Amino acid sequence: MSLIVQKYGGSSVADAQSIRRVAARIIETKKAGHDVVVTVSAMGDTTDDLIDLANQVSGTPDSREMDMLLTTGERISMSLLAMAIRGLGFDARSFTGSQAGMKTDAQHGRARIVDVTPTRIRQALDEGAIAIVAGFQGFNHDSRDITTLGRGGSDTTAVALAAVMGAEVCEIYTDVDGVFSADPRVVKKARKLDRVSYEEMLELASAGAKVINVRAVEFARRHGVSLHIRSSFTQESGTWISEASEGETVEESIVAGVTGDTSEAKITVVGVPDIPGKAAGIFTIVATAGANIDLIVQNVSVHDTGQTDISFTLPKEDGPKAMEALEAAKADSGFESLIYDDHIGRLSVVGAGMRTNAGVSAQLFTALSGAGINIEMISTSEIRISVIMREEILSDAVLAVHTAFGLDGDTDATVHAGTGR
Ligand code: ADP
Ligand code: ASP
Ligand code: MG
């Protein structure tokens, strides 16, 4: 019997009616003769609401307690889903991350899976039951504490189970029909992509296309898990993610998609002495503080000041600790001051075809200047170009670039549910 792993996102299980609808859908797969393991996210915006609540009781919520709190969201949806399936006459059992054998390291809020031992899941399947696993959570063996895998981590739970249990496919059910050439909430004319390579999906996800978590894609690629991202609101086929064949690019176009991301902030270190070793010192301080740096720009001193400015971007949640660490090192480091800017937007164009096609950057910059958009920073990699701009003009920029690259489709994309939060 083949095994199918299905993951249902929060927007697919937002209320009782949705849970019953998803339960019926799961039963269809079971009735078609498959073993079914389901990973479920917290209902609707539960995780965001719990984070808001934590911030109301504490300015700096403790990370262990935060994980305790957030994992309750998935416990609610998994048990309700199991009840709904049982109500329809099929056997179903829900399991927490630790019951499902999801072992992680000890980093609260961003734990990494180190091993999966799904003994109880296998046993449930052997007994003819549908297994429901709480997404986004695990446990650390040494601290004996509950952990979470980071936002959007239910995708990773699903892929990890699919990899370890040898599933035929891992289906990611969400509120849009698949992966689009841009976020359909921003670009109405975004086109659904039928197939995307792991490589492009990794870049799209890390550039802000939150339809799937970047670590889930990494995991799938490493273990050769084929992914099918699709809507839980229709029966249509969605987007298949797999290895690209030699020389193949998505949909024959140079650019697969355009993304916008407002999750980063920019720090500028002003007046850094322009001598060897200073940049190394600054980035060592930031790395030691545990902040992940994305784009970096250093301006060579134009005047004879012997000083330079260094700007870099990082996730907003890493901003305060990076600023604190840099502030503490200011005297030693010899720079003048720090500027923190959390109103930036990052636009990226992604496509494997960029590798063999010159002129994509020229086309991008022409489109942006045509739309009157000022570029603050630029970074390029083999298959991605990212630019930083003001946050408030990001959506307009994404629309303009999507059109300029000829990505607009003939019909409007459908968003079936969710708040986009
Ligand atoms: P879920 O609750 O199913 O986990 P998410 O909200 O995490 O759903 O992800 C789905 C959302 O991702 C969509 O509603 C859409 O707004 C957003 N999204 C951003 N970029 C893209 C893209 N390129 N293709 C499809 N969806 C995208
Ligand atoms: N509920 C978690 C979140 O909102 C995990 C997930 O949905 O994948 O981030
Ligand atoms: Mg998600």
Tab-separated table of C-alpha atoms and ligand atoms in Angstrom:
chain	number	residue	atom	x	y	z
A	1	MET	CA	0.000	0.000	0.000
A	2	SER	CA	1.419	3.380	-0.910
A	3	LEU	CA	1.736	6.101	1.670
A	4	ILE	CA	0.622	9.677	1.094
A	5	VAL	CA	1.565	12.466	3.484
A	6	GLN	CA	-0.781	15.457	3.444
A	7	LYS	CA	-0.239	18.792	5.153
A	8	TYR	CA	-3.124	21.179	5.757
A	9	GLY	CA	-2.223	24.805	6.506
A	10	GLY	CA	-4.045	27.009	9.004
A	11	SER	CA	-6.295	28.577	6.374
A	12	SER	CA	-7.581	25.098	5.412
A	13	VAL	CA	-8.665	24.276	8.981
A	14	ALA	CA	-9.777	27.737	10.134
A	15	ASP	CA	-13.155	26.683	11.592
A	16	ALA	CA	-15.315	23.649	12.417
A	17	GLN	CA	-16.822	23.483	8.948
A	18	SER	CA	-13.391	23.592	7.288
A	19	ILE	CA	-12.152	20.844	9.591
A	20	ARG	CA	-15.093	18.634	8.556
A	21	ARG	CA	-14.399	19.393	4.887
A	22	VAL	CA	-10.708	18.466	5.282
A	23	ALA	CA	-11.688	15.306	7.195
A	24	ALA	CA	-13.851	14.196	4.255
A	25	ARG	CA	-11.010	14.872	1.849
A	26	ILE	CA	-8.567	12.802	3.902
A	27	ILE	CA	-11.067	9.938	3.965
A	28	GLU	CA	-11.270	10.068	0.148
A	29	THR	CA	-7.529	9.391	-0.013
A	30	LYS	CA	-7.858	6.551	2.481
A	31	LYS	CA	-10.750	5.066	0.521
A	32	ALA	CA	-8.640	5.220	-2.661
A	33	GLY	CA	-6.447	2.607	-0.983
A	34	HIS	CA	-3.591	4.646	0.482
A	35	ASP	CA	-2.099	4.833	3.923
A	36	VAL	CA	-2.477	8.436	5.044
A	37	VAL	CA	-0.386	10.511	7.432
A	38	VAL	CA	-1.630	14.056	7.939
A	39	THR	CA	0.260	17.027	9.342
A	40	VAL	CA	-1.862	19.923	10.453
A	41	SER	CA	-1.177	23.580	11.328
A	42	ALA	CA	-2.941	25.632	13.965
A	43	MET	CA	-6.427	26.891	13.024
A	44	GLY	CA	-6.480	30.146	11.039
A	45	ASP	CA	-4.386	32.878	12.635
A	46	THR	CA	-4.104	31.101	16.014
A	47	THR	CA	-0.297	31.242	16.100
A	48	ASP	CA	-0.264	35.000	15.428
A	49	ASP	CA	-2.945	35.542	18.057
A	50	LEU	CA	-0.948	33.548	20.626
A	51	ILE	CA	2.188	35.582	19.839
A	52	ASP	CA	0.198	38.805	20.342
A	53	LEU	CA	-1.044	37.473	23.665
A	54	ALA	CA	2.485	36.601	24.805
A	55	ASN	CA	3.661	40.100	23.915
A	56	GLN	CA	0.854	41.548	26.026
A	57	VAL	CA	1.984	39.742	29.151
A	58	SER	CA	5.722	40.200	28.653
A	59	GLY	CA	7.962	42.549	26.709
A	60	THR	CA	10.453	39.758	26.091
A	61	PRO	CA	8.606	36.430	26.284
A	62	ASP	CA	10.837	33.548	27.367
A	63	SER	CA	11.612	31.305	24.394
A	64	ARG	CA	10.914	28.005	26.216
A	65	GLU	CA	7.523	29.235	27.387
A	66	MET	CA	6.806	30.649	23.929
A	67	ASP	CA	7.245	27.159	22.461
A	68	MET	CA	4.990	25.691	25.153
A	69	LEU	CA	2.354	28.266	24.223
A	70	LEU	CA	2.576	28.035	20.433
A	71	THR	CA	2.488	24.232	20.283
A	72	THR	CA	-0.984	24.315	21.827
A	73	GLY	CA	-2.330	25.690	18.520
A	74	GLU	CA	-1.513	22.509	16.638
A	75	ARG	CA	-2.829	20.324	19.467
A	76	ILE	CA	-6.242	21.918	19.050
A	77	SER	CA	-6.416	21.353	15.286
A	78	MET	CA	-4.983	17.818	15.350
A	79	SER	CA	-7.442	16.543	17.939
A	80	LEU	CA	-10.445	18.235	16.296
A	81	LEU	CA	-9.434	16.770	12.928
A	82	ALA	CA	-9.098	13.278	14.411
A	83	MET	CA	-12.543	13.660	16.038
A	84	ALA	CA	-14.050	14.806	12.735
A	85	ILE	CA	-12.618	11.797	10.889
A	86	ARG	CA	-13.838	9.425	13.582
A	87	GLY	CA	-17.242	11.110	13.389
A	88	LEU	CA	-17.352	10.073	9.732
A	89	GLY	CA	-16.725	6.467	10.701
A	90	PHE	CA	-12.985	6.096	10.061
A	91	ASP	CA	-10.253	5.398	12.571
A	92	ALA	CA	-7.929	8.334	13.236
A	93	ARG	CA	-5.412	9.137	15.963
A	94	SER	CA	-3.649	12.402	16.693
A	95	PHE	CA	-0.053	12.688	17.928
A	96	THR	CA	2.022	15.572	19.259
A	97	GLY	CA	5.455	16.176	17.747
A	98	SER	CA	7.158	14.255	20.533
A	99	GLN	CA	4.728	11.328	20.291
A	100	ALA	CA	5.493	11.235	16.573
A	101	GLY	CA	9.239	10.975	17.350
A	102	MET	CA	10.210	14.378	15.994
A	103	LYS	CA	13.589	14.923	17.670
A	104	THR	CA	15.171	18.354	17.337
A	105	ASP	CA	18.108	20.345	18.635
A	106	ALA	CA	17.484	22.650	21.605
A	107	GLN	CA	17.046	26.007	19.829
A	108	HIS	CA	13.632	27.244	20.924
A	109	GLY	CA	11.680	28.977	18.169
A	110	ARG	CA	13.950	27.770	15.392
A	111	ALA	CA	14.791	24.156	16.226
A	112	ARG	CA	16.196	21.846	13.574
A	113	ILE	CA	15.084	18.256	13.165
A	114	VAL	CA	17.917	15.865	14.048
A	115	ASP	CA	16.073	12.543	13.848
A	116	VAL	CA	12.584	11.170	13.290
A	117	THR	CA	11.418	7.902	14.849
A	118	PRO	CA	7.749	7.557	13.869
A	119	THR	CA	7.161	4.226	15.625
A	120	ARG	CA	3.697	5.135	16.884
A	121	ILE	CA	2.701	6.531	13.495
A	122	ARG	CA	3.674	3.266	11.775
A	123	GLN	CA	1.779	1.320	14.397
A	124	ALA	CA	-1.347	3.423	13.861
A	125	LEU	CA	-1.130	2.858	10.097
A	126	ASP	CA	-0.604	-0.872	10.595
A	127	GLU	CA	-3.804	-0.898	12.594
A	128	GLY	CA	-5.669	0.742	9.717
A	129	ALA	CA	-5.895	4.203	11.279
A	130	ILE	CA	-5.205	7.595	9.744
A	131	ALA	CA	-2.386	9.286	11.677
A	132	ILE	CA	-2.661	13.018	12.387
A	133	VAL	CA	0.566	14.701	13.493
A	134	ALA	CA	0.824	18.181	15.006
A	135	GLY	CA	2.936	20.302	12.693
A	136	PHE	CA	5.776	22.655	13.592
A	137	GLN	CA	6.791	20.965	16.843
A	138	GLY	CA	9.302	18.505	18.248
A	139	PHE	CA	11.245	17.801	21.406
A	140	ASN	CA	14.834	17.942	22.493
A	141	HIS	CA	16.204	14.787	24.027
A	142	ASP	CA	18.738	16.444	26.335
A	143	SER	CA	16.631	19.274	27.765
A	144	ARG	CA	13.442	17.129	27.579
A	145	ASP	CA	11.685	20.272	26.397
A	146	ILE	CA	9.164	20.948	23.652
A	147	THR	CA	10.517	22.916	20.691
A	148	THR	CA	9.109	24.615	17.579
A	149	LEU	CA	10.631	24.643	14.108
A	150	GLY	CA	10.055	28.316	13.236
A	151	ARG	CA	7.158	29.987	11.434
A	152	GLY	CA	5.638	27.891	8.681
A	153	GLY	CA	7.344	24.829	10.184
A	154	SER	CA	4.419	22.451	9.608
A	155	ASP	CA	5.606	22.092	6.025
A	156	THR	CA	8.912	20.768	7.379
A	157	THR	CA	7.148	18.314	9.688
A	158	ALA	CA	5.252	16.920	6.694
A	159	VAL	CA	8.316	16.623	4.470
A	160	ALA	CA	10.387	15.012	7.249
A	161	LEU	CA	7.691	12.378	7.827
A	162	ALA	CA	7.364	11.799	4.072
A	163	ALA	CA	11.144	11.328	3.773
A	164	VAL	CA	11.556	8.987	6.740
A	165	MET	CA	8.445	6.928	5.995
A	166	GLY	CA	9.117	6.673	2.239
A	167	ALA	CA	5.908	8.394	1.091
A	168	GLU	CA	5.004	8.390	-2.580
A	169	VAL	CA	4.269	12.108	-2.413
A	170	CYS	CA	3.999	14.906	0.120
A	171	GLU	CA	0.951	17.062	-0.608
A	172	ILE	CA	0.933	20.603	0.800
A	173	TYR	CA	-2.671	21.841	0.923
A	174	THR	CA	-3.166	25.589	1.150
A	175	ASP	CA	-5.534	28.442	0.234
A	176	VAL	CA	-4.226	29.091	-3.299
A	177	ASP	CA	-4.057	26.726	-6.287
A	178	GLY	CA	-0.285	26.211	-6.176
A	179	VAL	CA	2.883	28.217	-6.610
A	180	PHE	CA	2.291	31.341	-8.684
A	181	SER	CA	4.589	33.696	-10.583
A	182	ALA	CA	3.915	36.172	-7.726
A	183	ASP	CA	1.799	36.291	-4.570
A	184	PRO	CA	-1.795	36.206	-5.920
A	185	ARG	CA	-2.839	38.520	-3.081
A	186	VAL	CA	-0.568	41.195	-4.574
A	187	VAL	CA	-0.661	40.385	-8.302
A	188	LYS	CA	-4.144	39.402	-9.516
A	189	LYS	CA	-2.761	38.343	-12.893
A	190	ALA	CA	-0.180	35.992	-11.344
A	191	ARG	CA	0.065	32.698	-13.218
A	192	LYS	CA	0.085	29.248	-11.641
A	193	LEU	CA	3.260	27.319	-12.344
A	194	ASP	CA	2.689	23.637	-13.128
A	195	ARG	CA	6.221	22.610	-12.280
A	196	VAL	CA	9.067	24.241	-10.356
A	197	SER	CA	12.518	22.826	-9.657
A	198	TYR	CA	13.711	22.450	-6.058
A	199	GLU	CA	16.391	25.021	-6.805
A	200	GLU	CA	13.943	27.690	-7.954
A	201	MET	CA	11.484	26.908	-5.154
A	202	LEU	CA	14.286	27.309	-2.605
A	203	GLU	CA	15.113	30.754	-3.985
A	204	LEU	CA	11.442	31.774	-4.233
A	205	ALA	CA	10.753	30.646	-0.672
A	206	SER	CA	13.811	32.345	0.785
A	207	ALA	CA	12.916	35.486	-1.164
A	208	GLY	CA	9.523	35.665	0.547
A	209	ALA	CA	7.062	33.380	-1.310
A	210	LYS	CA	5.628	31.988	1.914
A	211	VAL	CA	3.474	29.355	0.169
A	212	ILE	CA	6.045	26.813	1.397
A	213	ASN	CA	8.703	26.975	4.072
A	214	VAL	CA	12.286	27.147	2.797
A	215	ARG	CA	13.550	24.442	5.154
A	216	ALA	CA	10.853	22.077	3.947
A	217	VAL	CA	12.109	22.530	0.389
A	218	GLU	CA	15.725	21.951	1.479
A	219	PHE	CA	14.677	18.774	3.257
A	220	ALA	CA	12.655	17.559	0.267
A	221	ARG	CA	15.521	18.196	-2.107
A	222	ARG	CA	18.059	16.416	0.084
A	223	HIS	CA	15.834	13.355	0.458
A	224	GLY	CA	14.241	13.400	-3.008
A	225	VAL	CA	10.694	13.837	-1.684
A	226	SER	CA	8.344	14.928	-4.452
A	227	LEU	CA	6.130	17.797	-3.386
A	228	HIS	CA	2.725	18.737	-4.697
A	229	ILE	CA	1.508	22.159	-3.537
A	230	ARG	CA	-2.229	22.500	-4.135
A	231	SER	CA	-5.491	23.937	-2.895
A	232	SER	CA	-7.603	22.153	-0.299
A	233	PHE	CA	-10.627	23.990	-1.756
A	234	THR	CA	-10.594	22.403	-5.235
A	235	GLN	CA	-9.694	19.051	-6.788
A	236	GLU	CA	-7.372	20.665	-9.376
A	237	SER	CA	-3.755	19.625	-9.695
A	238	GLY	CA	-1.395	22.239	-8.232
A	239	THR	CA	2.347	22.768	-8.611
A	240	TRP	CA	4.798	19.872	-8.629
A	241	ILE	CA	8.243	20.478	-7.173
A	242	SER	CA	10.979	18.115	-8.281
A	243	GLU	CA	14.478	17.974	-9.748
A	244	ALA	CA	14.834	19.920	-13.013
A	245	SER	CA	15.968	17.914	-16.003
A	246	GLU	CA	19.141	18.989	-17.765
A	247	GLY	CA	18.840	22.453	-19.326
A	248	GLU	CA	15.177	22.778	-18.416
A	249	THR	CA	13.757	25.980	-16.990
A	250	VAL	CA	10.313	26.526	-15.543
A	251	GLU	CA	7.590	27.160	-18.118
A	252	GLU	CA	10.306	27.978	-20.656
A	253	SER	CA	10.554	31.501	-19.276
A	254	ILE	CA	13.719	33.149	-17.995
A	255	VAL	CA	12.081	34.405	-14.839
A	256	ALA	CA	9.883	31.983	-12.882
A	257	GLY	CA	8.584	34.454	-10.359
A	258	VAL	CA	8.759	37.801	-8.594
A	259	THR	CA	8.571	38.064	-4.811
A	260	GLY	CA	8.192	40.849	-2.296
A	261	ASP	CA	9.331	40.590	1.294
A	262	THR	CA	8.955	43.001	4.197
A	263	SER	CA	10.372	40.774	6.899
A	264	GLU	CA	13.838	42.339	6.905
A	265	ALA	CA	15.396	45.439	8.455
A	266	LYS	CA	18.503	47.383	7.492
A	267	ILE	CA	21.348	48.395	9.786
A	268	THR	CA	23.863	51.010	8.658
A	269	VAL	CA	27.160	51.275	10.507
A	270	VAL	CA	28.295	54.848	9.910
A	271	GLY	CA	31.919	56.000	9.916
A	272	VAL	CA	33.771	52.697	9.994
A	273	PRO	CA	37.589	53.190	9.870
A	274	ASP	CA	38.580	52.159	6.322
A	275	ILE	CA	41.313	49.708	7.301
A	276	PRO	CA	41.561	45.917	6.856
A	277	GLY	CA	39.796	43.840	9.488
A	278	LYS	CA	37.058	46.329	10.420
A	279	ALA	CA	34.317	44.725	8.328
A	280	ALA	CA	35.346	41.290	9.627
A	281	GLY	CA	35.054	42.640	13.180
A	282	ILE	CA	31.559	44.038	12.622
A	283	PHE	CA	30.197	40.888	10.994
A	284	THR	CA	31.746	38.713	13.692
A	285	ILE	CA	29.883	40.741	16.337
A	286	VAL	CA	26.605	40.357	14.428
A	287	ALA	CA	27.127	36.618	13.853
A	288	THR	CA	28.019	36.029	17.502
A	289	ALA	CA	24.738	37.733	18.453
A	290	GLY	CA	23.013	34.999	16.410
A	291	ALA	CA	21.695	37.257	13.630
A	292	ASN	CA	21.496	36.048	10.017
A	293	ILE	CA	22.730	38.577	7.485
A	294	ASP	CA	21.283	38.765	3.984
A	295	LEU	CA	22.429	41.673	1.767
A	296	ILE	CA	25.584	43.698	2.412
A	297	VAL	CA	26.705	46.970	0.853
A	298	GLN	CA	29.903	48.826	1.674
A	299	ASN	CA	30.608	52.257	0.235
A	300	VAL	CA	34.285	53.037	-0.300
A	301	SER	CA	35.086	56.419	1.182
A	302	VAL	CA	34.861	58.957	-1.606
A	303	HIS	CA	36.331	61.850	0.324
A	304	ASP	CA	39.587	61.611	2.112
A	305	THR	CA	37.949	60.817	5.447
A	306	GLY	CA	39.467	57.364	5.835
A	307	GLN	CA	35.983	56.169	6.760
A	308	THR	CA	33.311	54.076	5.124
A	309	ASP	CA	29.661	53.139	5.760
A	310	ILE	CA	28.522	49.515	5.850
A	311	SER	CA	24.831	48.613	5.416
A	312	PHE	CA	23.336	45.167	5.734
A	313	THR	CA	19.899	43.585	5.991
A	314	LEU	CA	18.720	40.924	8.436
A	315	PRO	CA	15.410	39.431	9.644
A	316	LYS	CA	13.489	41.993	11.726
A	317	GLU	CA	13.375	39.633	14.688
A	318	ASP	CA	17.203	39.561	14.744
A	319	GLY	CA	17.386	43.383	14.620
A	320	PRO	CA	17.308	44.253	18.342
A	321	LYS	CA	20.000	41.754	19.365
A	322	ALA	CA	22.298	42.808	16.498
A	323	MET	CA	21.878	46.490	17.413
A	324	GLU	CA	22.537	45.757	21.080
A	325	ALA	CA	25.709	43.780	20.308
A	326	LEU	CA	27.013	46.453	17.915
A	327	GLU	CA	26.234	49.263	20.363
A	328	ALA	CA	28.200	47.425	23.054
A	329	ALA	CA	31.198	47.093	20.722
A	330	LYS	CA	31.115	50.669	19.437
A	331	ALA	CA	34.099	52.036	21.356
A	332	ASP	CA	36.334	49.051	20.522
A	333	SER	CA	35.278	48.960	16.910
A	334	GLY	CA	35.782	52.677	16.319
A	335	PHE	CA	32.712	53.391	14.196
A	336	GLU	CA	30.682	56.565	14.649
A	337	SER	CA	27.017	55.585	14.881
A	338	LEU	CA	24.286	53.104	13.940
A	339	ILE	CA	21.075	53.616	11.957
A	340	TYR	CA	18.206	51.110	12.205
A	341	ASP	CA	15.596	51.076	9.433
A	342	ASP	CA	12.719	48.585	9.574
A	343	HIS	CA	10.669	50.055	6.721
A	344	ILE	CA	12.451	48.407	3.827
A	345	GLY	CA	11.031	46.089	1.167
A	346	ARG	CA	12.965	43.488	-0.778
A	347	LEU	CA	11.913	42.618	-4.324
A	348	SER	CA	13.455	39.563	-5.980
A	349	VAL	CA	13.224	37.999	-9.405
A	350	VAL	CA	14.027	34.292	-9.550
A	351	GLY	CA	14.612	32.003	-12.489
A	352	ALA	CA	17.029	29.247	-13.509
A	353	GLY	CA	16.981	30.725	-17.019
A	354	MET	CA	18.844	33.787	-15.701
A	355	ARG	CA	21.979	31.687	-15.621
A	356	THR	CA	22.199	31.595	-19.398
A	357	ASN	CA	20.518	34.884	-20.250
A	358	ALA	CA	22.339	38.170	-19.933
A	359	GLY	CA	20.385	41.370	-19.570
A	360	VAL	CA	17.930	40.356	-16.861
A	361	SER	CA	19.310	42.971	-14.467
A	362	ALA	CA	19.089	45.670	-17.152
A	363	GLN	CA	15.465	44.693	-17.804
A	364	LEU	CA	14.708	44.741	-14.066
A	365	PHE	CA	16.278	48.147	-13.453
A	366	THR	CA	14.531	49.585	-16.515
A	367	ALA	CA	11.173	48.318	-15.212
A	368	LEU	CA	11.832	49.803	-11.772
A	369	SER	CA	12.962	53.165	-13.091
A	370	GLY	CA	9.924	53.241	-15.418
A	371	ALA	CA	7.755	52.856	-12.313
A	372	GLY	CA	9.697	55.647	-10.585
A	373	ILE	CA	11.166	53.340	-7.967
A	374	ASN	CA	14.378	54.223	-6.202
A	375	ILE	CA	16.758	51.327	-5.510
A	376	GLU	CA	18.725	51.370	-2.248
A	377	MET	CA	20.703	48.124	-2.394
A	378	ILE	CA	21.219	45.355	-4.952
A	379	SER	CA	22.442	41.786	-4.684
A	380	THR	CA	22.701	39.129	-7.347
A	381	SER	CA	23.250	35.395	-7.297
A	382	GLU	CA	23.215	32.858	-10.116
A	383	ILE	CA	19.448	32.605	-10.350
A	384	ARG	CA	18.183	35.545	-8.303
A	385	ILE	CA	18.421	39.342	-8.247
A	386	SER	CA	17.202	41.179	-5.142
A	387	VAL	CA	16.767	44.907	-4.652
A	388	ILE	CA	15.957	46.876	-1.515
A	389	MET	CA	13.548	49.810	-1.636
A	390	ARG	CA	11.066	51.631	0.623
A	391	GLU	CA	8.465	49.264	2.090
A	392	GLU	CA	5.442	51.311	0.972
A	393	ILE	CA	6.283	51.050	-2.741
A	394	LEU	CA	7.071	47.327	-2.746
A	395	SER	CA	3.668	46.088	-3.981
A	396	ASP	CA	3.657	48.584	-6.862
A	397	ALA	CA	7.175	47.495	-7.761
A	398	VAL	CA	6.216	43.804	-7.767
A	399	LEU	CA	3.256	44.559	-10.067
A	400	ALA	CA	5.405	46.597	-12.465
A	401	VAL	CA	8.186	44.002	-12.635
A	402	HIS	CA	5.709	41.121	-13.088
A	403	THR	CA	4.238	42.899	-16.107
A	404	ALA	CA	7.627	43.948	-17.493
A	405	PHE	CA	8.834	40.332	-17.563
A	406	GLY	CA	5.711	39.246	-19.442
A	407	LEU	CA	4.458	37.107	-16.557
A	408	ASP	CA	0.877	38.423	-16.397
A	409	GLY	CA	-1.677	35.686	-17.093
A	410	ASP	CA	-4.991	35.955	-18.936
A	411	THR	CA	-7.214	35.270	-15.928
A	412	ASP	CA	-7.293	36.361	-12.301
A	413	ALA	CA	-5.763	34.035	-9.699
A	414	THR	CA	-8.103	32.772	-6.970
A	415	VAL	CA	-7.394	33.100	-3.270
A	416	HIS	CA	-9.812	30.691	-1.574
A	417	ALA	CA	-9.392	31.656	2.085
A	418	GLY	CA	-7.025	32.997	4.663
A	419	THR	CA	-6.221	36.510	5.785
A	420	GLY	CA	-2.722	36.593	4.339
A	421	ARG	CA	-1.414	37.429	7.795
B	1	ADP	P1	-1.037	27.948	4.952
B	1	ADP	O1	-2.003	28.464	5.962
B	1	ADP	O2	-1.682	26.951	4.039
B	1	ADP	O3	0.260	27.484	5.507
B	1	ADP	P2	0.335	30.322	4.055
B	1	ADP	O4	-0.402	31.596	4.345
B	1	ADP	O5	1.510	29.976	4.888
B	1	ADP	O6	-0.746	29.177	4.007
B	1	ADP	O7	0.815	30.317	2.527
B	1	ADP	C1	-0.105	30.520	1.471
B	1	ADP	C2	-0.042	31.974	1.023
B	1	ADP	O8	1.224	32.215	0.415
B	1	ADP	C3	-1.033	32.334	-0.063
B	1	ADP	O9	-2.290	32.680	0.450
B	1	ADP	C4	-0.343	33.494	-0.768
B	1	ADP	O10	-0.884	34.748	-0.376
B	1	ADP	C5	1.106	33.421	-0.287
B	1	ADP	N1	2.081	33.465	-1.390
B	1	ADP	C6	3.164	34.301	-1.438
B	1	ADP	N2	3.842	34.124	-2.568
B	1	ADP	C7	3.210	33.159	-3.273
B	1	ADP	C8	3.449	32.540	-4.544
B	1	ADP	N3	4.489	32.886	-5.305
B	1	ADP	N4	2.588	31.583	-4.962
B	1	ADP	C9	1.541	31.221	-4.183
B	1	ADP	N5	1.267	31.773	-2.985
B	1	ADP	C10	2.079	32.731	-2.519
B	2	ASP	N1	1.260	27.392	13.055
B	2	ASP	C1	2.631	27.693	12.709
B	2	ASP	C2	2.745	29.067	12.072
B	2	ASP	O1	1.748	29.741	11.926
B	2	ASP	C3	3.248	26.645	11.840
B	2	ASP	C4	2.663	26.519	10.469
B	2	ASP	O2	1.565	27.006	10.220
B	2	ASP	O3	3.314	25.923	9.607
B	2	ASP	O4	3.822	29.474	11.740
B	3	MG	MG	2.379	28.133	5.666
